[in-house]
Amino acid sequence: MDIIKKEKPELEKAELEEKNNPVTDNTENDSSGSGKSDYDILEDYDILPAVPVRGIVAFPKMVVHFDVLRPKSVNAVKQALKTNRKIFVISQRDVFAEDLKRDDLYRVGVVAEIRQVLRTPDDELRVLVEGIDKAELLTFTESETDDPYYEAYVEVISQPSYTKASKAEVEAMCRSIKKEFEKYAALLPRMTGELVKSILCQDDPEELFENIVFNANFQSADKQELLEKYDIMDRLTFLLAVLVKETEVLAIENDINSQVKENFGKNQRENILREQMRVISEQLGEEDEDEDYRTRILNLKLDEKITDKLLREVDRLRSLPESSQETFVIKNYLDTVLELPWNKESRIKVNIKKAEAVLEKDHFGLKKVKERVLESIAVNAIKPDVTGQIICLVGPPGVGKTSIGKSIARALGREYVRVSLGGVRDESDIRGHRKTYVGAMPGRIINAMIQAGTKNPLILFDEIDKMSNDFRGDPSAAMLEVLDSEQNKEFRDHYTEVPFDLSKVMFITTANTTQTIPAPLLDRMEIIEITSYTREEKFHIAKEHLIPKQLKKHGLKASQMKIEDDGIYRLIDSYTREAGVRTLERNIGSLCRKTAKEIVSENAKKLRFTADNISRYLGHEKYIKDVKSEKDEVGVVNGLAWTAAGGVLMPLEVLVLEGKGGVTLTGSLGDVMKESAGIAVSYTRSVAKKYGIDPKFVKNRDLHIHAPEGAVPKDGPSAGVTMTTAIVSALSGKKVRCDVAMTGEITLHGKVLPIGGLREKTMAAYKEGIKKVIIPAGNKPDMEDVEDVVKENVEFVFAENLETVLEHALVQ
Ligand code: ADP
């Protein structure tokens, strides 16, 4: 039922009457308006077609619409339309009563005018009426026409214009009503703020009454009672009572509603929401994906806690829109975690014989290294949980540390993953970022495990000595945990959050030096040193390993490219200066590419590289052979130095000039070398007589000591013997043998102290065709490191002091 408050009832009523009832006697007799006396009975209304209604109470000035279904009511409307369009609208006491009698109806109704009639397809009518006058029902009958309709004999009751109450009483009542109405309206959502405001602004009691009654949602019995009261004070009093009652009922109703909602229970609500979400996802085709995650998680049969955590993520996924950023993050997360090799393992077969064969096949030489690696593997096989079984291969770049790691993996049947630690300075590099960070990722360990695809791979941590730490946390602390078999059973990455077992992983690390490896890490590792390669070794490595490897890599057959032996040596001598074979391998790769190009462009069917033609393909020689003096000379001595690229022959020159005892040093001489020079000069003074040197040389001679730039030696002090020999030779005029080379530190009293890098230094001497090498006597034990080929071809002199050195070096 729609109730429309009529704004200007009087005017519209007048207009309508004019339209529908053009000037009739009735209008003239109409005593409505101010001249109408109380309880006047309006003759023209006395017998009216009546329409009994259910649950609706119409008031004067109220516009109401309702459906008319009963034939007798339909006929009543039709009858009214034939005459003055007036009907008597009266409410039924009992909404279910059908065969209506007077007693089934209330006592008071409303004389209304039909404003609009709509006929429905079922021959029912929908009418819009406007209440005009309140009227009392006196008799209720049926018409005696062909189409009988309800007929009512009514007595119009006009509102009394006075009231028994005082003005103040009425006003007080109005205020109370407004207050109560405010409360009531607050509980009724359909009351708009505007409407409430306009009602509260009403000063006229009559209008206040109408406005509230027309808009409020009262029980029809209450409305009927309001209709039946005449005196304004009575009506207002009852209205207040109804408002109070309704407000209370509404409040209780609201309470019940919220309680019911609460009792509905969180679980139940969640279930319903989940179900709704499921249906929505199903319709969007997302269901499969969630289910897929769920089954994959359950199939892994992980620890209960991990499973729960992952399933929770899937649940979260369901609650998020498909295209949201968070969905993307969670899917990424789940994909990462599910990709981890939770249950996949390689079958490891520790067969030392086979491992040995693999290592032998992959690498030339490295006898000691292979032996120690095999020992380590054997111990690991017997007692896998022994700590400190982590091999750390230490040596210069390109000596095969990484490739040994790879071979070990192959020998043991483990997957191989290389993790470079160079430049890692942040804990999160190892352990990942929490997934709440934008663009978060797991750390290198978890990534390596994903890459490996099995729980028990071999992970090679390359350049563990190049890790640094800063304010973002120390990566070595995280590495400690990774490498510790006690702790790595439950390795936790910040991103994946769930613990992962690393205890079955075999770790191998590599480093260039042990000096920068943090002590606690170093403690856990077994250091295996790999020294630089000799020229011969490089030659063999190139011939037996690097060339076949590069040929294969470039898709060439052995018949298409050949590097002659002298070509290999040329590559080693003139195009590389390194401890390992990395640049050598790169140069061989270059030659392969040149060959491929020539073959493809059909310039040649095969290429053959020799010492003479290599420069045509690789450009000018990059390194000139160490300049060894070819004849015995005064003041020129072959020193031996050790550099990052291995051993080098480093001739040292001394020139004596007229002067005042000054010493000039030029060339690649570091501070330590300068100190050695000072000692050398002092020692020479002390033995001047013995070698026929004028002891006054410090007053009238200047010395110029020069070391050619060729290579920058790492160890300064070992040039002590070389420098002294050169100075003695220069001052005494005695020649130095050009086929002698030397190394050793000296003291002021002429003692020769041991030095490092003997193997590399002697190798360099041998390479240069030196016949005799003078080394400190203290280095005798290191002779076992010296290559056999060197020992066979070079004579060694073990010098305790400089006398011995000079004895062998100077031409007598
Ligand atoms: P590192 O890790 O020590 O820097 P790599 O393992 O990268 O060195 O070695 C560089 C290249 O030289 C690789 O191709 C490797 O196979 C090869 N290589 C190094 N040493 C040997 C060797 N003894 N026998 C065969 N190949 C070798």
Coordinates of C-alpha atoms in Angstrom, one line a residue, residues 521-775:
L521 CA 83.0 -20.7 8.2
L522 CA 86.5 -21.7 7.5
D523 CA 86.3 -24.0 10.6
R524 CA 83.6 -26.1 9.0
M525 CA 85.5 -26.7 5.8
E526 CA 88.2 -28.9 4.6
I527 CA 90.6 -26.9 2.6
I528 CA 92.0 -28.4 -0.6
E529 CA 94.4 -26.2 -2.4
I530 CA 94.8 -26.2 -6.1
T531 CA 97.9 -24.5 -7.3
S532 CA 98.5 -22.8 -10.7
Y533 CA 99.3 -24.8 -13.7
T534 CA 102.7 -25.1 -15.3
R535 CA 103.2 -24.5 -19.0
E536 CA 103.3 -28.2 -19.6
E537 CA 100.2 -28.9 -17.6
K538 CA 98.4 -26.1 -19.5
F539 CA 99.6 -27.7 -22.7
H540 CA 98.1 -31.1 -21.8
I541 CA 94.9 -29.6 -20.4
A542 CA 94.5 -27.7 -23.7
K543 CA 95.3 -30.7 -25.9
E544 CA 93.3 -33.3 -24.0
H545 CA 90.5 -31.4 -22.6
L546 CA 90.0 -27.8 -23.7
I547 CA 90.3 -28.3 -27.5
P548 CA 88.0 -31.3 -27.7
K549 CA 85.5 -29.5 -25.4
Q550 CA 85.5 -26.4 -27.5
L551 CA 85.3 -28.3 -30.7
K552 CA 82.2 -30.1 -29.4
K553 CA 80.7 -26.8 -28.1
H554 CA 81.1 -25.2 -31.5
G555 CA 79.9 -28.2 -33.5
L556 CA 83.2 -28.8 -35.2
K557 CA 84.8 -32.1 -36.0
A558 CA 88.4 -32.8 -35.0
S559 CA 89.2 -33.1 -38.7
Q560 CA 88.0 -29.6 -39.3
M561 CA 90.3 -27.8 -36.9
K562 CA 93.7 -28.6 -35.7
I563 CA 95.9 -26.6 -33.4
E564 CA 99.5 -27.8 -33.7
D565 CA 101.6 -28.2 -30.5
D566 CA 103.6 -25.2 -31.2
G567 CA 100.4 -23.3 -31.7
I568 CA 99.2 -24.4 -28.3
Y569 CA 102.4 -23.2 -26.7
R570 CA 102.1 -20.0 -28.6
L571 CA 98.6 -19.5 -27.1
I572 CA 99.9 -20.3 -23.7
D573 CA 103.0 -18.0 -23.9
S574 CA 101.8 -15.1 -26.0
Y575 CA 98.1 -14.8 -25.5
T576 CA 97.7 -15.7 -21.8
R577 CA 99.3 -14.9 -18.6
E578 CA 97.3 -16.7 -16.0
A579 CA 97.5 -19.3 -13.3
G580 CA 94.6 -21.3 -14.7
V581 CA 93.4 -22.0 -18.2
R582 CA 90.4 -19.8 -18.5
T583 CA 91.8 -17.4 -21.1
L584 CA 93.5 -20.2 -22.8
E585 CA 90.1 -21.9 -23.2
R586 CA 88.6 -18.6 -24.4
N587 CA 91.3 -18.3 -27.0
I588 CA 90.7 -21.8 -28.2
G589 CA 87.0 -20.9 -28.4
S590 CA 87.9 -17.9 -30.5
L591 CA 89.8 -20.1 -32.9
C592 CA 86.8 -22.4 -33.1
R593 CA 84.6 -19.6 -34.1
K594 CA 87.0 -18.3 -36.8
T595 CA 87.1 -21.9 -38.2
A596 CA 83.4 -22.2 -38.2
K597 CA 83.1 -18.9 -40.0
E598 CA 85.7 -19.9 -42.6
I599 CA 83.9 -23.2 -43.2
V600 CA 80.5 -21.8 -43.4
S601 CA 81.5 -19.1 -45.8
E602 CA 83.2 -21.8 -47.8
N603 CA 86.6 -20.2 -47.7
A604 CA 88.1 -23.4 -46.3
K605 CA 87.2 -26.9 -45.4
K606 CA 89.5 -27.1 -42.4
L607 CA 91.9 -24.9 -40.5
R608 CA 95.2 -25.7 -39.0
F609 CA 96.7 -23.3 -36.5
T610 CA 100.4 -23.1 -35.8
A611 CA 102.7 -20.7 -33.9
D612 CA 103.2 -18.8 -37.0
N613 CA 99.6 -18.2 -38.2
I614 CA 97.8 -17.8 -34.9
S615 CA 98.3 -14.0 -34.9
R616 CA 96.5 -13.8 -38.1
Y617 CA 93.3 -14.9 -36.3
L618 CA 93.8 -13.7 -32.8
G619 CA 95.6 -10.5 -33.5
H620 CA 99.0 -9.4 -32.1
E621 CA 100.6 -11.4 -29.3
K622 CA 99.5 -9.9 -26.1
Y623 CA 102.4 -11.0 -23.9
I624 CA 106.0 -10.9 -24.9
K625 CA 108.2 -13.6 -23.5
D626 CA 109.9 -12.6 -20.3
V627 CA 113.1 -10.8 -21.4
K628 CA 115.8 -13.0 -20.2
S629 CA 119.3 -11.8 -20.8
E630 CA 120.9 -14.0 -23.4
K631 CA 124.5 -13.4 -22.3
D632 CA 126.3 -12.9 -19.1
E633 CA 126.2 -9.3 -18.1
V634 CA 127.3 -6.9 -15.3
G635 CA 124.5 -5.7 -13.1
V636 CA 121.7 -7.8 -14.7
V637 CA 120.2 -10.7 -12.7
N638 CA 117.3 -13.1 -13.3
G639 CA 115.0 -12.9 -10.4
L640 CA 112.0 -15.1 -9.8
A641 CA 108.8 -13.7 -8.7
W642 CA 105.3 -15.0 -7.9
T643 CA 102.3 -13.1 -9.2
A644 CA 98.6 -13.9 -9.4
A645 CA 99.2 -15.3 -12.8
G646 CA 101.8 -17.7 -11.6
G647 CA 105.6 -17.5 -11.5
V648 CA 107.6 -15.1 -13.7
L649 CA 111.2 -14.5 -14.5
M650 CA 111.9 -11.0 -13.6
P651 CA 115.3 -9.6 -14.6
L652 CA 116.6 -6.9 -12.3
E653 CA 119.1 -4.2 -13.5
V654 CA 121.5 -2.1 -11.5
L655 CA 123.5 0.8 -13.0
V656 CA 126.3 2.5 -11.1
L657 CA 126.6 6.2 -11.8
E658 CA 128.8 9.1 -10.6
G659 CA 127.1 10.7 -7.7
K660 CA 126.7 11.1 -4.0
G661 CA 125.5 7.8 -2.7
G662 CA 121.9 8.1 -3.8
V663 CA 119.7 5.1 -4.7
T664 CA 117.0 5.4 -7.4
L665 CA 114.4 2.7 -7.9
T666 CA 112.3 2.5 -11.0
G667 CA 109.9 -0.1 -12.5
S668 CA 107.4 -2.2 -10.8
L669 CA 108.9 -2.0 -7.3
G670 CA 106.7 -1.8 -4.3
D671 CA 107.6 -0.4 -0.9
V672 CA 108.8 -3.8 0.3
M673 CA 111.3 -3.9 -2.6
K674 CA 112.6 -0.5 -1.6
E675 CA 113.3 -1.8 1.9
S676 CA 115.1 -4.8 0.3
A677 CA 117.2 -2.4 -1.7
G678 CA 118.3 -0.7 1.5
I679 CA 119.3 -4.0 3.1
A680 CA 121.1 -5.0 -0.1
V681 CA 123.1 -1.8 -0.2
S682 CA 124.1 -2.1 3.5
Y683 CA 125.1 -5.7 3.0
T684 CA 127.2 -4.8 0.0
R685 CA 129.1 -2.2 2.0
S686 CA 129.9 -4.8 4.6
V687 CA 131.3 -7.3 2.1
A688 CA 132.8 -4.7 -0.3
K689 CA 136.4 -5.7 0.3
K690 CA 135.8 -9.3 -0.5
Y691 CA 134.5 -8.6 -3.9
G692 CA 136.9 -5.8 -4.7
I693 CA 134.5 -2.9 -4.3
D694 CA 135.5 0.5 -3.2
P695 CA 133.7 0.9 0.1
K696 CA 133.4 4.7 -0.6
F697 CA 130.9 3.9 -3.3
V698 CA 128.2 5.2 -0.9
K699 CA 129.8 8.7 -1.1
N700 CA 130.8 9.0 -4.8
R701 CA 128.4 6.7 -6.6
D702 CA 124.7 6.6 -7.3
L703 CA 122.8 3.4 -7.8
H704 CA 119.9 3.0 -10.1
I705 CA 117.9 -0.2 -9.6
H706 CA 115.3 -1.0 -12.2
A707 CA 112.7 -3.9 -12.5
P708 CA 111.0 -4.1 -15.9
E709 CA 107.3 -3.6 -15.8
G710 CA 106.5 -7.1 -17.3
A711 CA 104.8 -8.4 -14.1
V712 CA 104.0 -6.9 -10.8
P713 CA 105.3 -9.3 -8.2
K714 CA 103.2 -9.9 -5.1
D715 CA 106.0 -10.7 -2.8
G716 CA 108.6 -8.0 -2.4
P717 CA 111.1 -9.5 0.0
S718 CA 112.0 -12.5 -2.2
A719 CA 113.8 -10.1 -4.5
G720 CA 116.4 -9.5 -1.8
V721 CA 119.0 -12.0 -3.2
T722 CA 118.5 -10.8 -6.7
M723 CA 119.0 -7.2 -5.8
T724 CA 122.2 -7.8 -3.7
T725 CA 123.7 -9.9 -6.5
A726 CA 122.9 -7.2 -9.0
I727 CA 124.4 -4.5 -6.8
V728 CA 127.6 -6.5 -6.1
S729 CA 128.0 -7.3 -9.8
A730 CA 127.5 -3.7 -10.8
L731 CA 129.9 -2.3 -8.3
S732 CA 132.5 -5.0 -8.7
G733 CA 132.2 -5.2 -12.4
K734 CA 131.8 -9.0 -12.2
K735 CA 129.4 -10.5 -14.7
V736 CA 126.3 -12.5 -13.7
R737 CA 125.6 -15.8 -15.3
C738 CA 122.6 -15.4 -17.6
D739 CA 121.5 -19.0 -17.1
V740 CA 121.1 -18.6 -13.4
A741 CA 117.9 -17.4 -11.7
M742 CA 117.3 -16.8 -8.0
T743 CA 114.8 -16.0 -5.3
G744 CA 115.1 -15.4 -1.6
E745 CA 114.8 -12.9 1.2
I746 CA 117.9 -11.6 2.9
T747 CA 118.9 -10.3 6.3
L748 CA 121.4 -7.6 7.0
H749 CA 123.9 -10.2 7.9
G750 CA 123.6 -11.9 4.6
K751 CA 121.4 -14.8 5.6
V752 CA 119.0 -16.1 2.9
L753 CA 115.4 -16.7 4.2
P754 CA 112.8 -19.0 2.7
I755 CA 110.1 -17.7 0.3
G756 CA 106.7 -18.8 -1.0
G757 CA 105.5 -19.9 -4.5
L758 CA 108.5 -22.1 -5.1
R759 CA 106.6 -24.4 -7.5
E760 CA 105.5 -21.5 -9.7
K761 CA 108.8 -19.7 -9.6
T762 CA 110.8 -22.8 -10.6
M763 CA 108.3 -23.5 -13.3
A764 CA 108.9 -20.1 -14.7
A765 CA 112.6 -20.6 -14.6
Y766 CA 112.4 -23.9 -16.4
K767 CA 110.1 -22.3 -19.0
E768 CA 112.7 -19.7 -19.7
G769 CA 115.5 -22.3 -20.1
I770 CA 117.4 -21.4 -16.9
K771 CA 119.9 -24.0 -16.0
K772 CA 120.5 -23.3 -12.4
V773 CA 118.1 -21.9 -9.8
I774 CA 119.3 -20.6 -6.5
I775 CA 116.7 -21.0 -3.7

